[in-house]
mmCIF file of C-alpha atoms and ligand atoms in Angstrom:
data_model
loop_
_atom_site.group_PDB
_atom_site.id
_atom_site.type_symbol
_atom_site.label_atom_id
_atom_site.label_comp_id
_atom_site.label_asym_id
_atom_site.label_seq_id
_atom_site.Cartn_x
_atom_site.Cartn_y
_atom_site.Cartn_z
ATOM 1 C CA MET A 20 1.661 -5.993 -20.645
ATOM 2 C CA LYS A 21 1.690 -5.253 -24.340
ATOM 3 C CA GLU A 22 1.949 -1.662 -25.356
ATOM 4 C CA GLN A 23 -1.147 -1.836 -27.549
ATOM 5 C CA GLN A 24 -3.241 -2.669 -24.524
ATOM 6 C CA SER A 25 -1.582 -0.053 -22.363
ATOM 7 C CA LYS A 26 -2.506 2.855 -24.617
ATOM 8 C CA ASN A 27 -5.289 4.809 -23.117
ATOM 9 C CA LYS A 28 -7.508 6.816 -25.456
ATOM 10 C CA LYS A 29 -8.282 9.282 -22.720
ATOM 11 C CA GLY A 30 -4.566 9.834 -22.246
ATOM 12 C CA GLU A 31 -4.663 8.687 -18.633
ATOM 13 C CA GLU A 32 -1.525 7.202 -17.244
ATOM 14 C CA ARG A 33 -1.634 3.489 -16.533
ATOM 15 C CA TRP A 34 0.653 1.878 -13.998
ATOM 16 C CA PHE A 35 1.422 -1.038 -16.275
ATOM 17 C CA GLU A 36 2.593 0.928 -19.293
ATOM 18 C CA SER A 37 5.761 -0.718 -20.441
ATOM 19 C CA LYS A 38 7.664 2.556 -20.289
ATOM 20 C CA SER A 39 6.533 3.212 -16.753
ATOM 21 C CA GLU A 40 9.149 3.740 -14.056
ATOM 22 C CA ILE A 41 6.845 2.143 -11.505
ATOM 23 C CA THR A 42 7.736 -1.455 -10.654
ATOM 24 C CA PRO A 43 5.417 -2.990 -8.054
ATOM 25 C CA HIS A 44 7.220 -5.448 -5.800
ATOM 26 C CA VAL A 45 4.283 -7.845 -5.899
ATOM 27 C CA GLN A 46 1.727 -8.364 -8.627
ATOM 28 C CA PRO A 47 -1.150 -5.917 -8.169
ATOM 29 C CA ILE A 48 -4.769 -7.053 -8.334
ATOM 30 C CA PHE A 49 -6.102 -6.663 -11.869
ATOM 31 C CA GLN A 50 -9.644 -5.830 -10.853
ATOM 32 C CA THR A 51 -10.921 -5.440 -14.377
ATOM 33 C CA SER A 52 -13.262 -7.653 -16.335
ATOM 34 C CA VAL A 53 -12.097 -6.531 -19.760
ATOM 35 C CA TYR A 54 -9.279 -4.759 -21.629
ATOM 36 C CA ASP A 55 -9.446 -1.952 -24.186
ATOM 37 C CA TYR A 56 -7.971 -2.337 -27.650
ATOM 38 C CA PRO A 57 -6.738 0.563 -29.789
ATOM 39 C CA ASP A 58 -7.920 -0.713 -33.179
ATOM 40 C CA LEU A 59 -9.382 -3.634 -35.115
ATOM 41 C CA GLU A 60 -5.971 -4.896 -36.210
ATOM 42 C CA SER A 61 -4.871 -5.415 -32.620
ATOM 43 C CA LEU A 62 -7.988 -7.526 -32.004
ATOM 44 C CA ASP A 63 -6.817 -9.751 -34.863
ATOM 45 C CA ASP A 64 -3.373 -9.854 -33.251
ATOM 46 C CA TYR A 65 -4.901 -11.039 -29.965
ATOM 47 C CA TYR A 66 -7.000 -13.772 -31.538
ATOM 48 C CA ASN A 67 -4.154 -14.937 -33.774
ATOM 49 C CA GLY A 68 -1.895 -15.289 -30.744
ATOM 50 C CA ARG A 69 0.413 -12.473 -31.810
ATOM 51 C CA ILE A 70 0.174 -10.794 -28.392
ATOM 52 C CA PRO A 71 1.911 -13.282 -26.153
ATOM 53 C CA GLY A 72 0.516 -13.059 -22.658
ATOM 54 C CA GLY A 73 -2.222 -10.738 -23.912
ATOM 55 C CA TYR A 74 -5.571 -10.378 -22.217
ATOM 56 C CA ILE A 75 -9.008 -9.522 -23.547
ATOM 57 C CA TYR A 76 -11.747 -10.561 -21.137
ATOM 58 C CA SER A 77 -11.192 -11.899 -17.628
ATOM 59 C CA ARG A 78 -13.173 -15.113 -18.115
ATOM 60 C CA ASN A 79 -10.600 -15.996 -20.799
ATOM 61 C CA GLY A 80 -7.710 -15.436 -18.415
ATOM 62 C CA LEU A 81 -6.408 -12.777 -16.092
ATOM 63 C CA PRO A 82 -2.915 -11.888 -14.904
ATOM 64 C CA ASN A 83 -3.520 -12.893 -11.278
ATOM 65 C CA SER A 84 -4.791 -16.359 -12.153
ATOM 66 C CA ASN A 85 -2.028 -16.955 -14.691
ATOM 67 C CA ALA A 86 0.608 -16.096 -12.094
ATOM 68 C CA LEU A 87 -1.038 -18.392 -9.525
ATOM 69 C CA GLY A 88 -1.429 -21.300 -11.943
ATOM 70 C CA SER A 89 2.210 -21.114 -13.067
ATOM 71 C CA ARG A 90 3.442 -21.012 -9.481
ATOM 72 C CA VAL A 91 1.511 -24.100 -8.429
ATOM 73 C CA ALA A 92 2.529 -25.948 -11.619
ATOM 74 C CA SER A 93 6.162 -25.261 -10.762
ATOM 75 C CA PHE A 94 5.681 -26.755 -7.269
ATOM 76 C CA GLU A 95 4.148 -29.860 -8.849
ATOM 77 C CA GLN A 96 6.812 -29.843 -11.577
ATOM 78 C CA MET A 97 4.236 -29.878 -14.323
ATOM 79 C CA GLU A 98 4.122 -27.791 -17.475
ATOM 80 C CA LYS A 99 1.014 -25.717 -16.895
ATOM 81 C CA GLY A 100 -1.374 -24.702 -14.163
ATOM 82 C CA LEU A 101 -5.002 -23.626 -14.321
ATOM 83 C CA VAL A 102 -7.034 -21.850 -11.659
ATOM 84 C CA CYS A 103 -10.714 -22.609 -11.006
ATOM 85 C CA SER A 104 -13.189 -21.031 -8.614
ATOM 86 C CA SER A 105 -13.009 -23.924 -6.094
ATOM 87 C CA GLY A 106 -11.624 -27.396 -5.638
ATOM 88 C CA MET A 107 -14.955 -28.788 -6.825
ATOM 89 C CA SER A 108 -14.926 -26.743 -10.023
ATOM 90 C CA ALA A 109 -11.361 -27.925 -10.643
ATOM 91 C CA LEU A 110 -12.656 -31.512 -10.361
ATOM 92 C CA LEU A 111 -15.561 -30.711 -12.664
ATOM 93 C CA VAL A 112 -13.153 -29.226 -15.223
ATOM 94 C CA SER A 113 -10.704 -32.128 -14.844
ATOM 95 C CA THR A 114 -13.439 -34.608 -15.744
ATOM 96 C CA LEU A 115 -15.813 -32.858 -18.143
ATOM 97 C CA SER A 116 -12.990 -31.405 -20.252
ATOM 98 C CA TYR A 117 -12.113 -34.909 -21.398
ATOM 99 C CA LEU A 118 -15.229 -37.047 -21.013
ATOM 100 C CA GLY A 119 -18.621 -37.287 -22.630
ATOM 101 C CA LYS A 120 -21.749 -39.402 -22.646
ATOM 102 C CA GLY A 121 -20.963 -43.109 -22.340
ATOM 103 C CA ASP A 122 -17.485 -42.642 -20.893
ATOM 104 C CA ARG A 123 -16.396 -44.334 -17.685
ATOM 105 C CA ILE A 124 -14.420 -43.129 -14.676
ATOM 106 C CA THR A 125 -12.738 -45.482 -12.212
ATOM 107 C CA ALA A 126 -12.420 -43.739 -8.842
ATOM 108 C CA SER A 127 -11.360 -44.451 -5.297
ATOM 109 C CA ASN A 128 -14.236 -45.495 -3.027
ATOM 110 C CA ASP A 129 -12.733 -43.286 -0.335
ATOM 111 C CA LEU A 130 -12.926 -39.866 -1.989
ATOM 112 C CA TYR A 131 -13.735 -36.491 -0.448
ATOM 113 C CA GLY A 132 -17.515 -36.456 0.126
ATOM 114 C CA GLY A 133 -18.148 -33.676 -2.383
ATOM 115 C CA THR A 134 -16.221 -35.537 -5.062
ATOM 116 C CA SER A 135 -18.169 -38.768 -4.703
ATOM 117 C CA VAL A 136 -21.454 -36.837 -4.815
ATOM 118 C CA LEU A 137 -20.284 -35.081 -7.987
ATOM 119 C CA LEU A 138 -19.510 -38.428 -9.606
ATOM 120 C CA LYS A 139 -22.568 -40.329 -8.336
ATOM 121 C CA ASP A 140 -25.340 -37.739 -8.446
ATOM 122 C CA GLU A 141 -24.293 -35.263 -11.121
ATOM 123 C CA LEU A 142 -22.027 -36.798 -13.767
ATOM 124 C CA THR A 143 -24.258 -39.888 -14.052
ATOM 125 C CA ARG A 144 -27.059 -37.573 -15.221
ATOM 126 C CA PHE A 145 -24.882 -36.759 -18.226
ATOM 127 C CA GLY A 146 -24.167 -40.407 -19.000
ATOM 128 C CA ILE A 147 -20.754 -40.598 -17.319
ATOM 129 C CA GLU A 148 -20.628 -43.607 -14.999
ATOM 130 C CA THR A 149 -18.105 -44.239 -12.256
ATOM 131 C CA THR A 150 -16.822 -47.564 -10.931
ATOM 132 C CA PHE A 151 -15.604 -47.234 -7.350
ATOM 133 C CA VAL A 152 -12.623 -49.331 -6.234
ATOM 134 C CA ASP A 153 -10.391 -49.623 -3.184
ATOM 135 C CA ALA A 154 -7.502 -47.518 -4.462
ATOM 136 C CA SER A 155 -5.325 -48.437 -1.461
ATOM 137 C CA SER A 156 -5.525 -52.157 -2.278
ATOM 138 C CA PRO A 157 -2.447 -53.722 -3.897
ATOM 139 C CA ASP A 158 -4.809 -55.717 -6.177
ATOM 140 C CA ILE A 159 -6.619 -52.734 -7.619
ATOM 141 C CA GLU A 160 -8.225 -53.336 -10.978
ATOM 142 C CA ILE A 161 -9.235 -50.802 -13.560
ATOM 143 C CA GLU A 162 -12.295 -51.683 -15.560
ATOM 144 C CA GLY A 163 -12.001 -51.873 -19.336
ATOM 145 C CA GLY A 164 -13.377 -48.812 -21.078
ATOM 146 C CA THR A 165 -12.187 -46.506 -18.292
ATOM 147 C CA LYS A 166 -11.180 -43.160 -19.747
ATOM 148 C CA LEU A 167 -10.177 -41.425 -16.544
ATOM 149 C CA VAL A 168 -8.958 -42.633 -13.151
ATOM 150 C CA LEU A 169 -9.470 -40.377 -10.129
ATOM 151 C CA VAL A 170 -7.762 -40.951 -6.775
ATOM 152 C CA GLU A 171 -6.499 -38.974 -3.766
ATOM 153 C CA THR A 172 -2.909 -39.265 -2.551
ATOM 154 C CA ILE A 173 -4.029 -39.420 1.084
ATOM 155 C CA SER A 174 -7.706 -40.127 1.712
ATOM 156 C CA ASN A 175 -10.134 -38.609 4.152
ATOM 157 C CA PRO A 176 -10.618 -39.360 7.066
ATOM 158 C CA THR A 177 -8.752 -42.669 7.418
ATOM 159 C CA MET A 178 -5.617 -41.375 5.657
ATOM 160 C CA LYS A 179 -5.265 -44.294 3.260
ATOM 161 C CA VAL A 180 -2.379 -43.884 0.845
ATOM 162 C CA CYS A 181 -2.566 -45.090 -2.716
ATOM 163 C CA ASP A 182 0.185 -46.587 -4.769
ATOM 164 C CA LEU A 183 0.269 -43.959 -7.486
ATOM 165 C CA LYS A 184 3.010 -45.669 -9.452
ATOM 166 C CA THR A 185 1.041 -48.902 -9.837
ATOM 167 C CA ILE A 186 -2.228 -47.086 -10.485
ATOM 168 C CA SER A 187 -0.675 -44.858 -13.129
ATOM 169 C CA LYS A 188 0.713 -47.887 -14.935
ATOM 170 C CA LEU A 189 -2.680 -49.623 -14.863
ATOM 171 C CA ALA A 190 -4.435 -46.443 -15.993
ATOM 172 C CA HIS A 191 -2.022 -45.867 -18.852
ATOM 173 C CA ASP A 192 -2.291 -49.512 -19.949
ATOM 174 C CA ARG A 193 -6.016 -48.826 -20.355
ATOM 175 C CA GLY A 194 -5.255 -45.638 -22.259
ATOM 176 C CA SER A 195 -6.849 -43.525 -19.540
ATOM 177 C CA LEU A 196 -5.788 -40.316 -17.835
ATOM 178 C CA LEU A 197 -4.811 -40.385 -14.160
ATOM 179 C CA VAL A 198 -6.133 -37.427 -12.151
ATOM 180 C CA VAL A 199 -4.773 -37.151 -8.609
ATOM 181 C CA ASP A 200 -6.287 -34.959 -5.900
ATOM 182 C CA ASN A 201 -3.163 -33.933 -3.957
ATOM 183 C CA THR A 202 -4.965 -31.608 -1.527
ATOM 184 C CA PHE A 203 -4.133 -33.547 1.664
ATOM 185 C CA ALA A 204 -0.527 -34.313 0.820
ATOM 186 C CA THR A 205 0.570 -31.144 -1.027
ATOM 187 C CA PRO A 206 3.653 -31.202 -3.287
ATOM 188 C CA PHE A 207 5.784 -30.876 -0.144
ATOM 189 C CA VAL A 208 4.965 -34.495 0.744
ATOM 190 C CA VAL A 209 4.691 -35.964 -2.746
ATOM 191 C CA ARG A 210 4.601 -34.815 -6.348
ATOM 192 C CA PRO A 211 2.183 -37.187 -8.113
ATOM 193 C CA ALA A 212 3.558 -36.258 -11.563
ATOM 194 C CA GLU A 213 6.825 -37.989 -10.635
ATOM 195 C CA LEU A 214 4.809 -41.173 -10.046
ATOM 196 C CA GLY A 215 2.903 -40.959 -13.300
ATOM 197 C CA ALA A 216 -0.100 -38.670 -12.697
ATOM 198 C CA ASP A 217 -1.296 -36.840 -15.780
ATOM 199 C CA ILE A 218 -3.278 -34.179 -13.955
ATOM 200 C CA VAL A 219 -2.839 -33.006 -10.366
ATOM 201 C CA MET A 220 -5.693 -31.221 -8.645
ATOM 202 C CA HIS A 221 -5.764 -29.110 -5.462
ATOM 203 C CA SER A 222 -8.387 -27.527 -3.360
ATOM 204 C CA GLY A 223 -6.341 -24.362 -2.800
ATOM 205 C CA THR A 224 -8.870 -23.620 -0.053
ATOM 206 C CA LYS A 225 -6.852 -25.958 2.181
ATOM 207 C CA PHE A 226 -3.051 -26.119 2.672
ATOM 208 C CA LEU A 227 -1.987 -23.986 -0.306
ATOM 209 C CA GLY A 228 -4.329 -21.144 0.745
ATOM 210 C CA GLY A 229 -3.645 -21.988 4.349
ATOM 211 C CA HIS A 230 -5.405 -19.159 6.187
ATOM 212 C CA GLY A 231 -9.071 -20.069 5.908
ATOM 213 C CA ASP A 232 -9.888 -16.999 3.847
ATOM 214 C CA VAL A 233 -10.082 -18.099 0.216
ATOM 215 C CA THR A 234 -11.978 -20.714 -1.803
ATOM 216 C CA ILE A 235 -10.067 -21.686 -4.924
ATOM 217 C CA GLY A 236 -9.098 -24.727 -7.019
ATOM 218 C CA LEU A 237 -6.105 -25.664 -9.125
ATOM 219 C CA LEU A 238 -5.192 -28.091 -11.882
ATOM 220 C CA CYS A 239 -1.706 -28.832 -13.180
ATOM 221 C CA GLY A 240 -0.679 -30.935 -16.133
ATOM 222 C CA ARG A 241 0.929 -31.093 -19.537
ATOM 223 C CA SER A 242 0.290 -28.206 -21.941
ATOM 224 C CA LYS A 243 -1.960 -30.298 -24.164
ATOM 225 C CA GLU A 244 -4.381 -31.367 -21.437
ATOM 226 C CA MET A 245 -4.259 -27.997 -19.686
ATOM 227 C CA GLN A 246 -5.051 -26.150 -22.903
ATOM 228 C CA ARG A 247 -8.254 -28.155 -23.251
ATOM 229 C CA ALA A 248 -9.054 -27.662 -19.543
ATOM 230 C CA ALA A 249 -8.506 -23.895 -19.884
ATOM 231 C CA GLN A 250 -10.851 -23.802 -22.889
ATOM 232 C CA PHE A 251 -13.530 -25.657 -20.919
ATOM 233 C CA ASN A 252 -12.970 -23.443 -17.850
ATOM 234 C CA THR A 253 -13.522 -20.347 -19.988
ATOM 235 C CA ARG A 254 -16.563 -21.809 -21.726
ATOM 236 C CA VAL A 255 -18.355 -22.828 -18.537
ATOM 237 C CA GLY A 256 -17.100 -19.848 -16.541
ATOM 238 C CA THR A 257 -15.690 -21.685 -13.520
ATOM 239 C CA ILE A 258 -12.882 -19.149 -13.203
ATOM 240 C CA ALA A 259 -11.637 -17.512 -10.018
ATOM 241 C CA GLY A 260 -11.672 -13.752 -9.584
ATOM 242 C CA PRO A 261 -8.545 -11.609 -9.312
ATOM 243 C CA PHE A 262 -8.685 -10.991 -5.554
ATOM 244 C CA ASP A 263 -8.999 -14.684 -4.670
ATOM 245 C CA CYS A 264 -6.104 -15.466 -7.010
ATOM 246 C CA TRP A 265 -4.057 -12.686 -5.434
ATOM 247 C CA LEU A 266 -4.775 -13.977 -1.912
ATOM 248 C CA ALA A 267 -3.814 -17.512 -2.885
ATOM 249 C CA LEU A 268 -0.627 -16.321 -4.588
ATOM 250 C CA ARG A 269 0.284 -14.396 -1.448
ATOM 251 C CA SER A 270 -0.217 -17.571 0.588
ATOM 252 C CA LEU A 271 2.176 -19.426 -1.653
ATOM 253 C CA ALA A 272 5.049 -17.341 -0.323
ATOM 254 C CA THR A 273 4.842 -19.412 2.874
ATOM 255 C CA TRP A 274 3.196 -22.690 1.886
ATOM 256 C CA GLU A 275 6.306 -24.791 2.205
ATOM 257 C CA ILE A 276 7.276 -23.664 5.708
ATOM 258 C CA ARG A 277 3.650 -23.942 6.830
ATOM 259 C CA VAL A 278 3.240 -27.483 5.519
ATOM 260 C CA LYS A 279 6.635 -28.559 6.870
ATOM 261 C CA LYS A 280 5.719 -27.341 10.353
ATOM 262 C CA SER A 281 2.300 -29.031 10.131
ATOM 263 C CA CYS A 282 3.969 -32.323 9.181
ATOM 264 C CA GLU A 283 6.459 -32.042 12.039
ATOM 265 C CA ASN A 284 3.694 -31.314 14.521
ATOM 266 C CA ALA A 285 1.443 -34.053 13.106
ATOM 267 C CA ILE A 286 3.891 -36.919 13.614
ATOM 268 C CA LYS A 287 4.457 -35.781 17.218
ATOM 269 C CA LEU A 288 0.738 -35.540 17.881
ATOM 270 C CA ALA A 289 0.100 -38.918 16.221
ATOM 271 C CA ARG A 290 2.687 -40.568 18.485
ATOM 272 C CA PHE A 291 1.295 -38.805 21.555
ATOM 273 C CA LEU A 292 -2.223 -40.026 20.746
ATOM 274 C CA GLU A 293 -1.027 -43.545 20.045
ATOM 275 C CA ASP A 294 0.536 -43.632 23.513
ATOM 276 C CA ARG A 295 -2.772 -42.640 25.138
ATOM 277 C CA LYS A 296 -4.253 -46.133 24.892
ATOM 278 C CA ASP A 297 -6.454 -45.396 27.911
ATOM 279 C CA LYS A 298 -8.508 -42.896 25.850
ATOM 280 C CA VAL A 299 -7.649 -43.507 22.203
ATOM 281 C CA SER A 300 -8.357 -46.807 20.480
ATOM 282 C CA ARG A 301 -6.840 -46.044 17.074
ATOM 283 C CA VAL A 302 -4.792 -43.384 15.299
ATOM 284 C CA PHE A 303 -4.832 -42.958 11.518
ATOM 285 C CA TYR A 304 -1.615 -41.338 10.277
ATOM 286 C CA PRO A 305 0.586 -42.637 7.436
ATOM 287 C CA GLY A 306 3.726 -41.746 9.398
ATOM 288 C CA LEU A 307 2.964 -44.341 12.099
ATOM 289 C CA ASP A 308 4.278 -47.904 11.832
ATOM 290 C CA SER A 309 0.756 -49.087 12.671
ATOM 291 C CA HIS A 310 -0.693 -47.477 9.516
ATOM 292 C CA PRO A 311 -1.562 -50.158 6.918
ATOM 293 C CA GLN A 312 0.282 -48.341 4.112
ATOM 294 C CA HIS A 313 3.157 -46.991 6.171
ATOM 295 C CA ARG A 314 5.792 -48.781 4.090
ATOM 296 C CA LEU A 315 4.261 -47.615 0.833
ATOM 297 C CA ALA A 316 4.010 -44.063 2.196
ATOM 298 C CA SER A 317 7.671 -44.136 3.242
ATOM 299 C CA ARG A 318 8.598 -45.240 -0.252
ATOM 300 C CA ILE A 319 6.653 -42.617 -2.166
ATOM 301 C CA PHE A 320 6.788 -39.668 0.275
ATOM 302 C CA SER A 321 10.405 -38.946 -0.522
ATOM 303 C CA ARG A 322 11.039 -36.415 2.232
ATOM 304 C CA GLY A 323 9.969 -38.696 5.057
ATOM 305 C CA MET A 324 7.086 -36.341 5.882
ATOM 306 C CA TYR A 325 3.524 -37.638 5.985
ATOM 307 C CA GLY A 326 1.271 -34.603 5.880
ATOM 308 C CA GLY A 327 -0.574 -32.468 8.370
ATOM 309 C CA MET A 328 -3.785 -34.511 8.645
ATOM 310 C CA LEU A 329 -4.605 -37.288 11.101
ATOM 311 C CA SER A 330 -7.664 -38.925 12.643
ATOM 312 C CA PHE A 331 -8.230 -40.883 15.823
ATOM 313 C CA ASP A 332 -10.942 -42.865 17.550
ATOM 314 C CA LEU A 333 -11.878 -42.160 21.148
ATOM 315 C CA ARG A 334 -12.776 -45.151 23.296
ATOM 316 C CA GLY A 335 -15.912 -43.613 24.751
ATOM 317 C CA GLY A 336 -18.100 -43.312 21.618
ATOM 318 C CA LEU A 337 -20.060 -40.232 20.576
ATOM 319 C CA GLY A 338 -20.304 -39.029 24.201
ATOM 320 C CA ALA A 339 -16.520 -38.942 24.518
ATOM 321 C CA ALA A 340 -16.193 -37.167 21.153
ATOM 322 C CA SER A 341 -18.690 -34.540 22.289
ATOM 323 C CA ARG A 342 -16.909 -33.983 25.634
ATOM 324 C CA PHE A 343 -13.550 -33.849 23.846
ATOM 325 C CA VAL A 344 -14.768 -31.123 21.468
ATOM 326 C CA LYS A 345 -16.268 -29.061 24.327
ATOM 327 C CA SER A 346 -13.086 -29.296 26.384
ATOM 328 C CA LEU A 347 -10.831 -27.744 23.777
ATOM 329 C CA GLU A 348 -10.189 -24.082 24.465
ATOM 330 C CA LYS A 349 -8.099 -22.713 21.618
ATOM 331 C CA ILE A 350 -8.546 -25.415 19.013
ATOM 332 C CA THR A 351 -11.835 -24.949 17.173
ATOM 333 C CA LEU A 352 -14.347 -27.339 15.612
ATOM 334 C CA THR A 353 -13.984 -26.268 11.980
ATOM 335 C CA PRO A 354 -15.171 -28.420 9.075
ATOM 336 C CA SER A 355 -12.289 -27.562 6.764
ATOM 337 C CA LEU A 356 -8.544 -28.117 6.959
ATOM 338 C CA GLY A 357 -5.085 -26.987 6.021
ATOM 339 C CA GLY A 358 -4.943 -23.696 7.931
ATOM 340 C CA VAL A 359 -2.189 -22.311 10.139
ATOM 341 C CA ASN A 360 -4.285 -22.988 13.229
ATOM 342 C CA THR A 361 -4.904 -26.534 14.423
ATOM 343 C CA THR A 362 -8.583 -27.366 13.962
ATOM 344 C CA ILE A 363 -10.646 -30.477 14.457
ATOM 345 C CA SER A 364 -13.604 -31.919 12.656
ATOM 346 C CA HIS A 365 -16.003 -34.804 13.196
ATOM 347 C CA PRO A 366 -16.323 -36.761 9.921
ATOM 348 C CA GLY A 367 -19.527 -38.522 11.058
ATOM 349 C CA LYS A 368 -21.281 -35.186 11.629
ATOM 350 C CA THR A 369 -19.820 -33.333 8.627
ATOM 351 C CA SER A 370 -18.185 -34.785 5.510
ATOM 352 C CA HIS A 371 -19.651 -38.274 5.980
ATOM 353 C CA ARG A 372 -22.972 -37.215 7.491
ATOM 354 C CA HIS A 373 -25.104 -38.437 4.618
ATOM 355 C CA ILE A 374 -23.579 -41.833 3.963
ATOM 356 C CA SER A 375 -25.268 -44.969 5.304
ATOM 357 C CA GLU A 376 -24.253 -46.667 8.559
ATOM 358 C CA GLN A 377 -23.029 -49.636 6.559
ATOM 359 C CA GLN A 378 -20.864 -47.441 4.326
ATOM 360 C CA LYS A 379 -19.468 -45.725 7.422
ATOM 361 C CA ARG A 380 -18.564 -49.091 8.915
ATOM 362 C CA GLU A 381 -16.952 -50.174 5.647
ATOM 363 C CA SER A 382 -14.911 -46.973 5.475
ATOM 364 C CA GLY A 383 -13.890 -47.292 9.132
ATOM 365 C CA ILE A 384 -15.704 -44.135 10.247
ATOM 366 C CA THR A 385 -17.125 -44.191 13.776
ATOM 367 C CA ASP A 386 -19.094 -41.751 15.941
ATOM 368 C CA ALA A 387 -15.991 -41.412 18.097
ATOM 369 C CA MET A 388 -13.705 -40.354 15.269
ATOM 370 C CA ILE A 389 -12.048 -36.952 15.415
ATOM 371 C CA ARG A 390 -10.108 -35.619 12.452
ATOM 372 C CA VAL A 391 -7.298 -33.160 13.139
ATOM 373 C CA SER A 392 -5.816 -30.616 10.773
ATOM 374 C CA VAL A 393 -2.532 -29.980 12.518
ATOM 375 C CA GLY A 394 -1.436 -26.362 12.354
ATOM 376 C CA THR A 395 1.843 -24.527 12.663
ATOM 377 C CA GLU A 396 1.688 -23.578 16.352
ATOM 378 C CA ASP A 397 4.419 -24.398 18.827
ATOM 379 C CA TYR A 398 3.870 -28.143 19.333
ATOM 380 C CA ALA A 399 3.735 -27.884 23.131
ATOM 381 C CA LEU A 400 0.574 -25.756 22.871
ATOM 382 C CA ILE A 401 -1.164 -28.362 20.731
ATOM 383 C CA GLU A 402 -0.276 -31.223 23.070
ATOM 384 C CA GLU A 403 -1.400 -29.217 26.101
ATOM 385 C CA GLU A 404 -4.841 -28.711 24.536
ATOM 386 C CA PHE A 405 -5.152 -32.390 23.588
ATOM 387 C CA GLU A 406 -3.985 -33.520 27.011
ATOM 388 C CA ARG A 407 -6.684 -31.450 28.693
ATOM 389 C CA ALA A 408 -9.457 -32.518 26.328
ATOM 390 C CA LEU A 409 -8.498 -36.206 26.556
ATOM 391 C CA GLY A 410 -8.705 -35.892 30.336
ATOM 392 C CA LYS A 411 -12.374 -34.868 29.966
ATOM 393 C CA ALA A 412 -13.302 -37.262 27.153
HETATM 394 C C1 PLP B 19 -11.975 -29.524 0.195
HETATM 395 C C2 PLP B 19 -11.624 -30.589 -0.741
HETATM 396 C C3 PLP B 19 -12.126 -30.604 -2.040
HETATM 397 C C4 PLP B 19 -13.095 -29.557 -2.546
HETATM 398 O O1 PLP B 19 -12.499 -28.298 -2.559
HETATM 399 P P1 PLP B 19 -13.331 -26.920 -2.411
HETATM 400 O O2 PLP B 19 -12.276 -25.877 -2.515
HETATM 401 O O3 PLP B 19 -14.026 -26.965 -1.099
HETATM 402 O O4 PLP B 19 -14.304 -26.878 -3.527
HETATM 403 C C5 PLP B 19 -11.746 -31.639 -2.882
HETATM 404 N N1 PLP B 19 -10.919 -32.608 -2.451
HETATM 405 C C6 PLP B 19 -10.406 -32.620 -1.208
HETATM 406 C C7 PLP B 19 -9.497 -33.714 -0.809
HETATM 407 C C8 PLP B 19 -10.742 -31.615 -0.297
HETATM 408 O O5 PLP B 19 -10.257 -31.641 0.933
#
């Protein structure tokens, strides 16, 4: 903190005075919406960028969000990070910062439900049209005039994997930016920047937050693009508050061991479910040989880990899905993901509730589909729960 800002007219001591002997072990929560300035000249210094790391008003930036953004950018090996109030606001910022009336987006037809609604029902009202394509297809095409391409590393709920290297080349040939939602995979599984992504987005609400207690979004990218995104974030006010940033930063101390354990448990559970052919007709997990993009996933997921998310279809239809859910004792029906506890969700009744039957069929979503966010428990406990519930399904 700069000394100018730490001077207190009332003479009160401030913990962050540069001469202070107090050194907090972790960053404290800066629960302040604004900072005092000693004189007019120091205001000029702030606006002219002569106070590096200076702060003025929390919508323009606050210490907790700067620390969080930098940390996530370092995991993604990108220059700069930016924190938004949710994953959705991060997506809004990642599109509207760069696009205007008449511009086109090419996006995966298999996006998170909230994202496709944002593109279809909101951005179109502002004259930004989206072409939806099968981003997992090897013959993907990007329409001329596309200014931004938006895909997810691993899609929901059928866990399709997209070939980021090919897509980034196609996008860049068109002169468009590639934005990758890396929420499901996390940088533990893959770092999209290494495959050509220009901007990487996270719903920090999921694996990076990891405890089901914070809603937050993140963007990472090169300084140039992030500077523009930060300006837009400040102008529209989609910033996250200090406490949410602090919680998310705290979670980042353990994200890697949490995600690693989830991945290890997920491959075991996927194999267990695949062996239960009596009850389970299909398992969707990129780590399985039976997954349509398994070879691609093995090539781009350099650690040989395939994420903590999987889905499966029960043989007995909606009735079996309902009995399965009721028979679980410790695992809860929770329409989110990425937490330390294993949770399940039913895409047909939650994220894909409002799409047509035909669209559901096309996306491979059935009434008997259960999606699992595999947690960090001792694997034996997870299998025990699944074994019991499958017995009743
Ligand atoms: C949850 C989620 C989002 C939206 O994030 P929020 O934090 O809920 O706003 C976007 N993309 C994916 C893949 C998600 O899982």
